[in-house]
């Protein structure tokens, strides 16, 4: 099943989504070990958002993002306020990216160094998003289409 969003009167498919937290000029990102991309199960890959693909139980893309957030932060973060965010649609990935501005810097040490659900090693850190090696899906994300939360079709 695919979800859809409406941008300026056109409908676009969304298969996955994620969130990046922003505090001043820093962004909370995660970096996973990934043998698929590095050839080494202990080598870290590029920095990315907290997110992933839709699963059967998800009724809309925002539920997907919240579920993935819970999983990837080991239930440290369990929800976000959807009202005051910037939303980007990344067409080639059919991906909805949310930039969530926070008033207080979340302690990056709360998440641990391993995702409990998958057992995959990873790290979470506040970074200047323009000075790190980003996941290919996120490169130039700021040039993607910006949408309004109210335009999301469930």
PDB file of C-alpha atoms in Angstrom:
ATOM      1  CA  UNK A   1       0.000   0.000   0.000  1.00  0.00           C
ATOM      2  CA  UNK A   2       1.151   3.483  -0.816  1.00  0.00           C
ATOM      3  CA  UNK A   3       0.099   6.719   0.849  1.00  0.00           C
ATOM      4  CA  UNK A   4      -0.458   9.930  -1.094  1.00  0.00           C
ATOM      5  CA  UNK A   5       0.176  13.612  -0.469  1.00  0.00           C
ATOM      6  CA  UNK A   6      -1.140  16.624  -2.315  1.00  0.00           C
ATOM      7  CA  UNK A   7       1.263  19.369  -3.381  1.00  0.00           C
ATOM      8  CA  UNK A   8      -0.186  22.342  -5.218  1.00  0.00           C
ATOM      9  CA  UNK A   9      -3.056  20.306  -6.613  1.00  0.00           C
ATOM     10  CA  UNK A  10      -0.968  17.310  -7.699  1.00  0.00           C
ATOM     11  CA  UNK A  11      -0.974  13.948  -5.945  1.00  0.00           C
ATOM     12  CA  UNK A  12       2.312  12.173  -5.179  1.00  0.00           C
ATOM     13  CA  UNK A  13       2.961   8.670  -3.798  1.00  0.00           C
ATOM     14  CA  UNK A  14       4.760   8.223  -0.468  1.00  0.00           C
ATOM     15  CA  UNK A  15       6.245   4.858   0.540  1.00  0.00           C
ATOM     16  CA  UNK A  16       8.404   5.976   3.459  1.00  0.00           C
ATOM     17  CA  UNK A  17       9.163   8.890   5.721  1.00  0.00           C
ATOM     18  CA  UNK A  18      11.319  10.192   8.507  1.00  0.00           C
ATOM     19  CA  UNK A  19      12.145  13.038  10.840  1.00  0.00           C
ATOM     20  CA  UNK A  20      15.231  15.087  11.641  1.00  0.00           C
ATOM     21  CA  UNK A  21      15.283  17.210  14.790  1.00  0.00           C
ATOM     22  CA  UNK A  22      16.740  20.722  14.511  1.00  0.00           C
ATOM     23  CA  UNK A  23      18.158  22.801  17.351  1.00  0.00           C
ATOM     24  CA  UNK A  24      19.639  26.156  16.271  1.00  0.00           C
ATOM     25  CA  UNK A  25      22.004  25.201  13.413  1.00  0.00           C
ATOM     26  CA  UNK A  26      22.443  21.577  14.480  1.00  0.00           C
ATOM     27  CA  UNK A  27      20.477  18.536  13.375  1.00  0.00           C
ATOM     28  CA  UNK A  28      20.056  15.269  15.283  1.00  0.00           C
ATOM     29  CA  UNK A  29      21.051  12.500  12.896  1.00  0.00           C
ATOM     30  CA  UNK A  30      21.829   8.827  13.164  1.00  0.00           C
ATOM     31  CA  UNK A  31      24.590   6.897  11.503  1.00  0.00           C
ATOM     32  CA  UNK A  32      24.192   3.153  11.048  1.00  0.00           C
ATOM     33  CA  UNK A  33      26.570   0.338  10.397  1.00  0.00           C
ATOM     34  CA  UNK A  34      25.502  -1.189   7.128  1.00  0.00           C
ATOM     35  CA  UNK A  35      27.245  -4.031   5.339  1.00  0.00           C
ATOM     36  CA  UNK A  36      25.045  -3.485   2.280  1.00  0.00           C
ATOM     37  CA  UNK A  37      26.692  -0.126   1.583  1.00  0.00           C
ATOM     38  CA  UNK A  38      30.128  -0.485   3.145  1.00  0.00           C
ATOM     39  CA  UNK A  39      30.945  -4.161   2.705  1.00  0.00           C
ATOM     40  CA  UNK A  40      31.795  -4.256   6.401  1.00  0.00           C
ATOM     41  CA  UNK A  41      29.145  -4.904   9.096  1.00  0.00           C
ATOM     42  CA  UNK A  42      31.126  -2.806  11.600  1.00  0.00           C
ATOM     43  CA  UNK A  43      31.805   0.213   9.389  1.00  0.00           C
ATOM     44  CA  UNK A  44      29.528   3.240   9.701  1.00  0.00           C
ATOM     45  CA  UNK A  45      27.617   4.475   6.687  1.00  0.00           C
ATOM     46  CA  UNK A  46      26.319   7.991   5.949  1.00  0.00           C
ATOM     47  CA  UNK A  47      24.238  10.117   8.333  1.00  0.00           C
ATOM     48  CA  UNK A  48      20.462   9.933   7.982  1.00  0.00           C
ATOM     49  CA  UNK A  49      17.116  10.789   9.521  1.00  0.00           C
ATOM     50  CA  UNK A  50      15.015   8.632  11.854  1.00  0.00           C
ATOM     51  CA  UNK A  51      12.631   6.908   9.494  1.00  0.00           C
ATOM     52  CA  UNK A  52      11.805   4.081   7.175  1.00  0.00           C
ATOM     53  CA  UNK A  53       9.236   2.264   5.091  1.00  0.00           C
ATOM     54  CA  UNK A  54       5.540   1.795   5.675  1.00  0.00           C
ATOM     55  CA  UNK A  55       4.424  -1.388   7.372  1.00  0.00           C
ATOM     56  CA  UNK A  56       1.012  -3.108   7.261  1.00  0.00           C
ATOM     57  CA  UNK A  57      -0.197  -1.658  10.568  1.00  0.00           C
ATOM     58  CA  UNK A  58       0.521   1.967   9.553  1.00  0.00           C
ATOM     59  CA  UNK A  59      -2.661   3.779   8.588  1.00  0.00           C
ATOM     60  CA  UNK A  60      -0.901   6.878   7.206  1.00  0.00           C
ATOM     61  CA  UNK A  61       2.595   8.206   6.596  1.00  0.00           C
ATOM     62  CA  UNK A  62       2.652  10.129   9.885  1.00  0.00           C
ATOM     63  CA  UNK A  63       2.038   6.860  11.763  1.00  0.00           C
ATOM     64  CA  UNK A  64       4.928   5.332   9.818  1.00  0.00           C
ATOM     65  CA  UNK A  65       7.221   8.164  10.874  1.00  0.00           C
ATOM     66  CA  UNK A  66       6.213   7.913  14.549  1.00  0.00           C
ATOM     67  CA  UNK A  67       6.632   4.113  14.578  1.00  0.00           C
ATOM     68  CA  UNK A  68      10.063   4.384  12.994  1.00  0.00           C
ATOM     69  CA  UNK A  69      11.012   7.143  15.448  1.00  0.00           C
ATOM     70  CA  UNK A  70      10.094   4.908  18.395  1.00  0.00           C
ATOM     71  CA  UNK A  71      12.015   1.952  16.954  1.00  0.00           C
ATOM     72  CA  UNK A  72      15.136   3.868  16.016  1.00  0.00           C
ATOM     73  CA  UNK A  73      15.377   5.818  19.282  1.00  0.00           C
ATOM     74  CA  UNK A  74      14.663   2.719  21.394  1.00  0.00           C
ATOM     75  CA  UNK A  75      11.413   4.345  22.608  1.00  0.00           C
ATOM     76  CA  UNK A  76      13.215   7.409  23.964  1.00  0.00           C
ATOM     77  CA  UNK A  77      11.279   9.623  21.523  1.00  0.00           C
ATOM     78  CA  UNK A  78       7.710   8.490  20.979  1.00  0.00           C
ATOM     79  CA  UNK A  79       5.928  11.427  19.350  1.00  0.00           C
ATOM     80  CA  UNK A  80       6.388  14.790  17.658  1.00  0.00           C
ATOM     81  CA  UNK A  81       4.209  17.860  17.227  1.00  0.00           C
ATOM     82  CA  UNK A  82       3.213  17.928  13.556  1.00  0.00           C
ATOM     83  CA  UNK A  83       2.085  21.563  13.436  1.00  0.00           C
ATOM     84  CA  UNK A  84       5.263  23.660  13.312  1.00  0.00           C
ATOM     85  CA  UNK A  85       7.524  21.650  11.044  1.00  0.00           C
ATOM     86  CA  UNK A  86       8.922  21.928   7.574  1.00  0.00           C
ATOM     87  CA  UNK A  87       7.904  19.062   5.284  1.00  0.00           C
ATOM     88  CA  UNK A  88       9.899  18.018   2.237  1.00  0.00           C
ATOM     89  CA  UNK A  89       8.803  15.574  -0.406  1.00  0.00           C
ATOM     90  CA  UNK A  90      11.707  13.702  -2.008  1.00  0.00           C
ATOM     91  CA  UNK A  91      10.261  12.396  -5.292  1.00  0.00           C
ATOM     92  CA  UNK A  92      12.934   9.903  -6.345  1.00  0.00           C
ATOM     93  CA  UNK A  93      12.615   8.116  -2.985  1.00  0.00           C
ATOM     94  CA  UNK A  94       8.850   8.707  -2.606  1.00  0.00           C
ATOM     95  CA  UNK A  95       9.814   9.962   0.844  1.00  0.00           C
ATOM     96  CA  UNK A  96       8.298  12.501   3.233  1.00  0.00           C
ATOM     97  CA  UNK A  97      10.949  14.192   5.394  1.00  0.00           C
ATOM     98  CA  UNK A  98       9.967  16.273   8.408  1.00  0.00           C
ATOM     99  CA  UNK A  99      12.313  18.830   9.965  1.00  0.00           C
ATOM    100  CA  UNK A 100      11.123  19.224  13.567  1.00  0.00           C
ATOM    101  CA  UNK A 101      12.528  22.255  15.394  1.00  0.00           C
ATOM    102  CA  UNK A 102      12.971  21.669  19.115  1.00  0.00           C
ATOM    103  CA  UNK A 103      13.388  24.216  21.924  1.00  0.00           C
ATOM    104  CA  UNK A 104      15.768  22.058  23.936  1.00  0.00           C
ATOM    105  CA  UNK A 105      18.676  19.981  22.734  1.00  0.00           C
ATOM    106  CA  UNK A 106      17.854  16.293  23.184  1.00  0.00           C
ATOM    107  CA  UNK A 107      20.647  14.368  24.921  1.00  0.00           C
ATOM    108  CA  UNK A 108      22.154  12.211  22.183  1.00  0.00           C
ATOM    109  CA  UNK A 109      23.448   9.698  24.742  1.00  0.00           C
ATOM    110  CA  UNK A 110      19.897   8.618  25.669  1.00  0.00           C
ATOM    111  CA  UNK A 111      19.559   6.480  22.532  1.00  0.00           C
ATOM    112  CA  UNK A 112      22.442   4.088  23.165  1.00  0.00           C
ATOM    113  CA  UNK A 113      24.706   2.727  20.457  1.00  0.00           C
ATOM    114  CA  UNK A 114      22.497  -0.112  19.238  1.00  0.00           C
ATOM    115  CA  UNK A 115      18.976  -0.217  17.846  1.00  0.00           C
ATOM    116  CA  UNK A 116      17.160  -2.763  19.993  1.00  0.00           C
ATOM    117  CA  UNK A 117      14.672  -3.944  17.336  1.00  0.00           C
ATOM    118  CA  UNK A 118      17.256  -4.736  14.647  1.00  0.00           C
ATOM    119  CA  UNK A 119      20.359  -5.226  16.778  1.00  0.00           C
ATOM    120  CA  UNK A 120      22.245  -2.956  14.387  1.00  0.00           C
ATOM    121  CA  UNK A 121      24.971  -0.742  15.781  1.00  0.00           C
ATOM    122  CA  UNK A 122      24.452   2.969  15.242  1.00  0.00           C
ATOM    123  CA  UNK A 123      25.165   6.330  16.778  1.00  0.00           C
ATOM    124  CA  UNK A 124      23.099   9.480  17.166  1.00  0.00           C
ATOM    125  CA  UNK A 125      24.711  12.908  17.233  1.00  0.00           C
ATOM    126  CA  UNK A 126      23.954  16.578  16.703  1.00  0.00           C
ATOM    127  CA  UNK A 127      25.664  17.645  13.480  1.00  0.00           C
ATOM    128  CA  UNK A 128      25.897  20.527  11.063  1.00  0.00           C
ATOM    129  CA  UNK A 129      23.917  18.934   8.247  1.00  0.00           C
ATOM    130  CA  UNK A 130      25.977  20.719   5.607  1.00  0.00           C
ATOM    131  CA  UNK A 131      29.301  19.341   6.856  1.00  0.00           C
ATOM    132  CA  UNK A 132      28.610  15.593   7.023  1.00  0.00           C
ATOM    133  CA  UNK A 133      28.277  12.749   4.546  1.00  0.00           C
ATOM    134  CA  UNK A 134      24.498  12.449   4.202  1.00  0.00           C
ATOM    135  CA  UNK A 135      22.541   9.419   3.049  1.00  0.00           C
ATOM    136  CA  UNK A 136      21.931   9.752  -0.728  1.00  0.00           C
ATOM    137  CA  UNK A 137      18.191  10.262  -0.179  1.00  0.00           C
ATOM    138  CA  UNK A 138      18.898  13.389   1.879  1.00  0.00           C
ATOM    139  CA  UNK A 139      21.440  15.083  -0.352  1.00  0.00           C
ATOM    140  CA  UNK A 140      20.024  18.440  -1.404  1.00  0.00           C
ATOM    141  CA  UNK A 141      16.786  17.713   0.464  1.00  0.00           C
ATOM    142  CA  UNK A 142      16.264  21.450   0.907  1.00  0.00           C
ATOM    143  CA  UNK A 143      15.764  21.756  -2.866  1.00  0.00           C
ATOM    144  CA  UNK A 144      12.812  19.372  -2.776  1.00  0.00           C
ATOM    145  CA  UNK A 145       9.169  20.327  -2.731  1.00  0.00           C
ATOM    146  CA  UNK A 146       7.952  21.853   0.519  1.00  0.00           C
ATOM    147  CA  UNK A 147       4.454  20.903   1.510  1.00  0.00           C
ATOM    148  CA  UNK A 148       1.979  21.972   4.147  1.00  0.00           C
ATOM    149  CA  UNK A 149       0.991  19.387   6.778  1.00  0.00           C
ATOM    150  CA  UNK A 150      -2.683  19.988   6.022  1.00  0.00           C
ATOM    151  CA  UNK A 151      -2.123  18.715   2.447  1.00  0.00           C
ATOM    152  CA  UNK A 152      -1.304  15.175   3.494  1.00  0.00           C
ATOM    153  CA  UNK A 153      -3.921  12.733   2.238  1.00  0.00           C
ATOM    154  CA  UNK A 154      -4.606   9.714   4.425  1.00  0.00           C
TER     155      UNK A 154
END
